Structure formats: structure tokens, C-alpha cells
CSV table of C-alpha atoms in Angstrom, one decimal:
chain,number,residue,atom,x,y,z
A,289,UNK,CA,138.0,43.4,69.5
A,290,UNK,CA,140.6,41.7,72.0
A,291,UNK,CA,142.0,39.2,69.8
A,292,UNK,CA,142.2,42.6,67.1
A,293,UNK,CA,144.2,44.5,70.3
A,294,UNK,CA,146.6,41.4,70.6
A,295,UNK,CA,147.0,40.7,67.2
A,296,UNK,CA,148.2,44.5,67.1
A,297,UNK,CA,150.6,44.2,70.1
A,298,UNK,CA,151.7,40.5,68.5
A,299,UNK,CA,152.7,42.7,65.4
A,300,UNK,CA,154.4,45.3,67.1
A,301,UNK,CA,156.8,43.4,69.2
A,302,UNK,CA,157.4,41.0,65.8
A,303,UNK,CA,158.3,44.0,64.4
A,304,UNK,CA,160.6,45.0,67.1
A,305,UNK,CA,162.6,42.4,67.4
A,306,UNK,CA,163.5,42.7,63.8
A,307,UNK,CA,164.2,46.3,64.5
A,308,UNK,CA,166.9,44.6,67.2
A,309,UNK,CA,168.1,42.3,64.9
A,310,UNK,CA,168.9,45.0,62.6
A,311,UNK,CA,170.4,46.7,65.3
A,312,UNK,CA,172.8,43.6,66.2
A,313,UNK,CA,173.4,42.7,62.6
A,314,UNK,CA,174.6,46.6,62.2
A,315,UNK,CA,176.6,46.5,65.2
A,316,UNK,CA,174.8,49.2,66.7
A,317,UNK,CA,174.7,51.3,63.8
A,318,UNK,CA,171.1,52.2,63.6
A,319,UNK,CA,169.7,54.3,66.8
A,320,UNK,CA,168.3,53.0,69.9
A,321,UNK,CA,165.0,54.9,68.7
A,322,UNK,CA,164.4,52.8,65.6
A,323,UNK,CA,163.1,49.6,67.8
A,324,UNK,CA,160.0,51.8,69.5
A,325,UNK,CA,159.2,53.5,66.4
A,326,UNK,CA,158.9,50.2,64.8
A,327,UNK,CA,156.7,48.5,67.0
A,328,UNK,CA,154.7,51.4,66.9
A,329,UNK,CA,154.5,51.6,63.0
A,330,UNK,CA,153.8,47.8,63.0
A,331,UNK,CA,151.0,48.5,65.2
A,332,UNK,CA,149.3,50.8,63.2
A,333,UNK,CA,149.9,49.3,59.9
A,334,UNK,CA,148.3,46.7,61.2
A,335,UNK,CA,145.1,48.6,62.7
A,336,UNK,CA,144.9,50.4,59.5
A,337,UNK,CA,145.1,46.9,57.7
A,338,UNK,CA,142.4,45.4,59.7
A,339,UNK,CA,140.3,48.6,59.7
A,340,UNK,CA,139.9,48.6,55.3
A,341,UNK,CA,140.3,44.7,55.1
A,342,UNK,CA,137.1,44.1,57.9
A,343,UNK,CA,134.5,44.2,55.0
A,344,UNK,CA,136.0,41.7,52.2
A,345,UNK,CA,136.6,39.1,55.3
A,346,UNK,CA,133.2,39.5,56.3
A,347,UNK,CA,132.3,39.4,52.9
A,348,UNK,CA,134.2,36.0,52.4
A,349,UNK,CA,132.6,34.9,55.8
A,350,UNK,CA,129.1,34.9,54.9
A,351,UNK,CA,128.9,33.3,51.3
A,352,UNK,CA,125.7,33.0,49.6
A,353,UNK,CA,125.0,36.8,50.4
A,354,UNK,CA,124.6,39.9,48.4
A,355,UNK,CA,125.7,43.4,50.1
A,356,UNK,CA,123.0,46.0,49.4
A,357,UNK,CA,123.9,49.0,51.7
A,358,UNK,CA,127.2,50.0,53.5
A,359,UNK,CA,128.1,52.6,55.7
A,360,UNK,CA,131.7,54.5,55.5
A,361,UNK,CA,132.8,56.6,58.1
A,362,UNK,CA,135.7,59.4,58.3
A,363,UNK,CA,137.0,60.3,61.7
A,364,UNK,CA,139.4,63.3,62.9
A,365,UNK,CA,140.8,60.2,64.7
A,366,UNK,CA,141.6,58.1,61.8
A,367,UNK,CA,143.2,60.6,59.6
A,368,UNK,CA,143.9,57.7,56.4
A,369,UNK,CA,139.9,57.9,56.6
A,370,UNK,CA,140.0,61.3,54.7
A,371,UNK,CA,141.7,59.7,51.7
A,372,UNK,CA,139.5,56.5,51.8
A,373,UNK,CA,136.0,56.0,54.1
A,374,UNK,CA,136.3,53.0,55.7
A,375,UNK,CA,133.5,50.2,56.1
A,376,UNK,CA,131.9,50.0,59.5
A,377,UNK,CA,128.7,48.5,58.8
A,378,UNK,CA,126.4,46.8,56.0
A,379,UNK,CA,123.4,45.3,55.2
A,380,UNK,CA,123.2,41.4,53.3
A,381,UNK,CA,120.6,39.8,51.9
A,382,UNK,CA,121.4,36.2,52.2
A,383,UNK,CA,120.0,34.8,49.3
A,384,UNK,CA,120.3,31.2,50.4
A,385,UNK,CA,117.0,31.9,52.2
A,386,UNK,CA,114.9,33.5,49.6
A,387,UNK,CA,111.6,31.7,49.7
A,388,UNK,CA,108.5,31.8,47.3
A,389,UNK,CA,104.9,30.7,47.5
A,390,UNK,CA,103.7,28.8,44.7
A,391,UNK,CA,100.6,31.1,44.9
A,392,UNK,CA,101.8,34.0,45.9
A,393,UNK,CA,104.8,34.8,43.1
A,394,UNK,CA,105.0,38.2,43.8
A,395,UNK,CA,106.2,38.2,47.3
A,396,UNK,CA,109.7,36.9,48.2
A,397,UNK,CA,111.2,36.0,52.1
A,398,UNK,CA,114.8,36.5,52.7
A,399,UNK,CA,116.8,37.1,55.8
A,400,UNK,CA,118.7,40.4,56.1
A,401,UNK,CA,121.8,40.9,57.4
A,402,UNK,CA,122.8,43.5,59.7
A,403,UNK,CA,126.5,43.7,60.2
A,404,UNK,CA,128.4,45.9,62.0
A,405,UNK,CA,131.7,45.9,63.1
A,406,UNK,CA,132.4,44.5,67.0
A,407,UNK,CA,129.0,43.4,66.8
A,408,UNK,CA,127.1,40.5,66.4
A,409,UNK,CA,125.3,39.8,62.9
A,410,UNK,CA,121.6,40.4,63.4
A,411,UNK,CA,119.1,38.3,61.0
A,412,UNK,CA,116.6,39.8,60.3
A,413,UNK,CA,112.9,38.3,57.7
A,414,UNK,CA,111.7,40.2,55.5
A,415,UNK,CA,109.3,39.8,53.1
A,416,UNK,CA,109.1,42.1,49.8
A,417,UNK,CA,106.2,42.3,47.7
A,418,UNK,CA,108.1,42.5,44.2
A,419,UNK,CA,105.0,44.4,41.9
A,420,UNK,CA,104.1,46.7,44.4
A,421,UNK,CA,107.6,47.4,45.6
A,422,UNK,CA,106.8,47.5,49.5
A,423,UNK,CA,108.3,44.9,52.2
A,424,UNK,CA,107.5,43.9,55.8
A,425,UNK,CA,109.3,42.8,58.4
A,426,UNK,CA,109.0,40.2,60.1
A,427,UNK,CA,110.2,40.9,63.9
A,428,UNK,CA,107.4,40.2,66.0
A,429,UNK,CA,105.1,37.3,66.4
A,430,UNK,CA,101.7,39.1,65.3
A,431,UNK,CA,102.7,38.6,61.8
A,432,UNK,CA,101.3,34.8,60.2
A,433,UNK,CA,101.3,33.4,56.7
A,434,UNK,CA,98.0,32.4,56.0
A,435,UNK,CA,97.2,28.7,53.8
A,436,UNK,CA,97.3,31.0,50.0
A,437,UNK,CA,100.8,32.1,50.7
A,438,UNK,CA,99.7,35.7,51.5
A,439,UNK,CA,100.8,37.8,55.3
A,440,UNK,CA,98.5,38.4,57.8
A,441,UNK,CA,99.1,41.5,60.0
A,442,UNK,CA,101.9,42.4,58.1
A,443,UNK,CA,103.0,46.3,58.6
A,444,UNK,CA,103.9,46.9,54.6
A,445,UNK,CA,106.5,49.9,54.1
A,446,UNK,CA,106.8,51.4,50.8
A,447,UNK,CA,110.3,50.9,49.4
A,448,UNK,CA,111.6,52.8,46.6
A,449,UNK,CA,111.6,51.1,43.4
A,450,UNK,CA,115.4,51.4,43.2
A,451,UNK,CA,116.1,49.9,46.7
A,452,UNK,CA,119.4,47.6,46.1
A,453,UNK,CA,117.6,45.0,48.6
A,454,UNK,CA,114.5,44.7,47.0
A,455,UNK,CA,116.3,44.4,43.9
A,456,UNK,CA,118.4,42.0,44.9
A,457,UNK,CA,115.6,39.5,46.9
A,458,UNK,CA,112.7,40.3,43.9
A,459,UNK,CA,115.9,38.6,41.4
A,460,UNK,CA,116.3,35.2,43.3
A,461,UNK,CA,113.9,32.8,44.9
């Protein structure tokens, strides 16, 4: 968030000083006003940039995933947000992770994603069980994979059939 608070101020006095080179170049011509409103336009086009652009860089930064949930937001405070939501947080499943037992072929364990924006990416293992459309998570230590391949303690949670994770981990491993 700081570096997005200088870039912002780097931006707006950038854009300033072309306002006062206008300004010179015209020979004083354009108003004394034009340099503030400038910076101040260069400031927000670039918090509005930043703000809709968040979710493909963080898309680009974690190759090998697949997005299967996103949140957009509108806010009274962010009134471009009304024409288009913007992204403040999603869910990945990183399919570089997806593991399979050899006798267990139903079940798959992947790493889930939780991204947010200004905060840190949380990894999360999960385990679906494909044919019977449930998964359990893997966050505590009283969980164990036992010699067949199959969970031991596991807390399974019905997921709908048409959850976009499950979907996504049951199609790679």
C-alpha cells in the first residue's frame, strides 16, 4: 500500500511538471489552476488504474493457477465502481500442487489460494473427494493420510457439484 501511495504522488507531480511546461511553452497562456488540477487527475488516474489492473497482475504473478471465485465490490467512495465492480479478492487453485494417490483416484490435494488485496496470499490444502463431490481442509494437524492413500480425521464438507474449485482440482492431477 505505500509503494501504491508513492507511486500515486510520483504520478502526480510527473504530471505536474508537464502541466508547467505547458505553461512555460505557452508563455503563460494556460491558468495557474491547470498545474494542481493535473497532479490531482494524475493521481487518480492512477489509483483508478491500479484499483481494476490489481487482479490480472496478480493473475500474471501466480502462474500455474486457476481463479475459481472472486469478489467485486462497489463503494459510494469509488464512484467508477458503479459502472464496473472492481476485484478485491479471489480464490486460486494452484494446480501445480494437485496430488493423487495411486490408490485412492478419487481424491485430489491442491493448495488454495486466498488473495486479497493489501494482504498476504494465504495457502491453504485441500483435499476434494471428486465422486462424492465433498472436500476437507487441511488446517490443523489432527488430520493424517493413512498408508492406502485415504484421510484420517478429516472433517469432509459437502460441496456443490458445480463448485468452480472442485471442478477445477477433480480436472488435473
Amino acid at each position: 500500500m505505500l509503494f501504491e501511495l508513492i507511486a500515486a504522488v510520483v504520478a502526480g507531480v510527473a504530471l505536474a511538471g508537464i502541466a508547467m511546461l505547458l505553461r512555460w511553452l505557452s508563455r503563460g497562456l494556460l491558468p495557474k489552476w491547470i498545474v494542481p488540477v493535473t497532479a490531482g487527475l494524475g493521481m487518480l488516474g492512477y489509483s483508478v488504474w491500479s484499483e481494476y489492473s490489481w487482479f490480472d497482475r496478480m493473475n500474471v504473478a501466480l502462474p500455474g493457477t486457476e481463479v475459481s471465485w472472486k469478489n467485486e465490490q462497489t463503494a459510494f467512495w469509488r464512484p467508477w465502481s458503479y459502472v464496473e465492480p472492481v476485484t478485491t479478492r479471489f480464490t486460486s487453485v494452484d494446480l501445480k500442487t494437485a496430488k493423487r494417490h495411486p490408490n485412492q483416484a478419487g481424491l485430489v490435494m491442491v493448495d488454495v489460494l486466498l488473495v486479497g488485496r493489501w494482504q498476504p496470499i494465504t495457502r491453504v490444502k485441500v483435499v476434494y473427494d471428486c465422486p462424492n463431490t465433498q472436500r476437507a481442509d487441511l488446517v490443523d494437524g489432527s488430520v493424517s493420510i493413512a498408508e492406502d492413500g485415504s484421510l484420517v480425521g478429516a472433517d469432509w464438507v459437502k460441496v456443490d457439484a458445480a463448485d468452480p474449485a472442485l471442478k477445477i482440482a477433480c480436472t488435473t492431477g
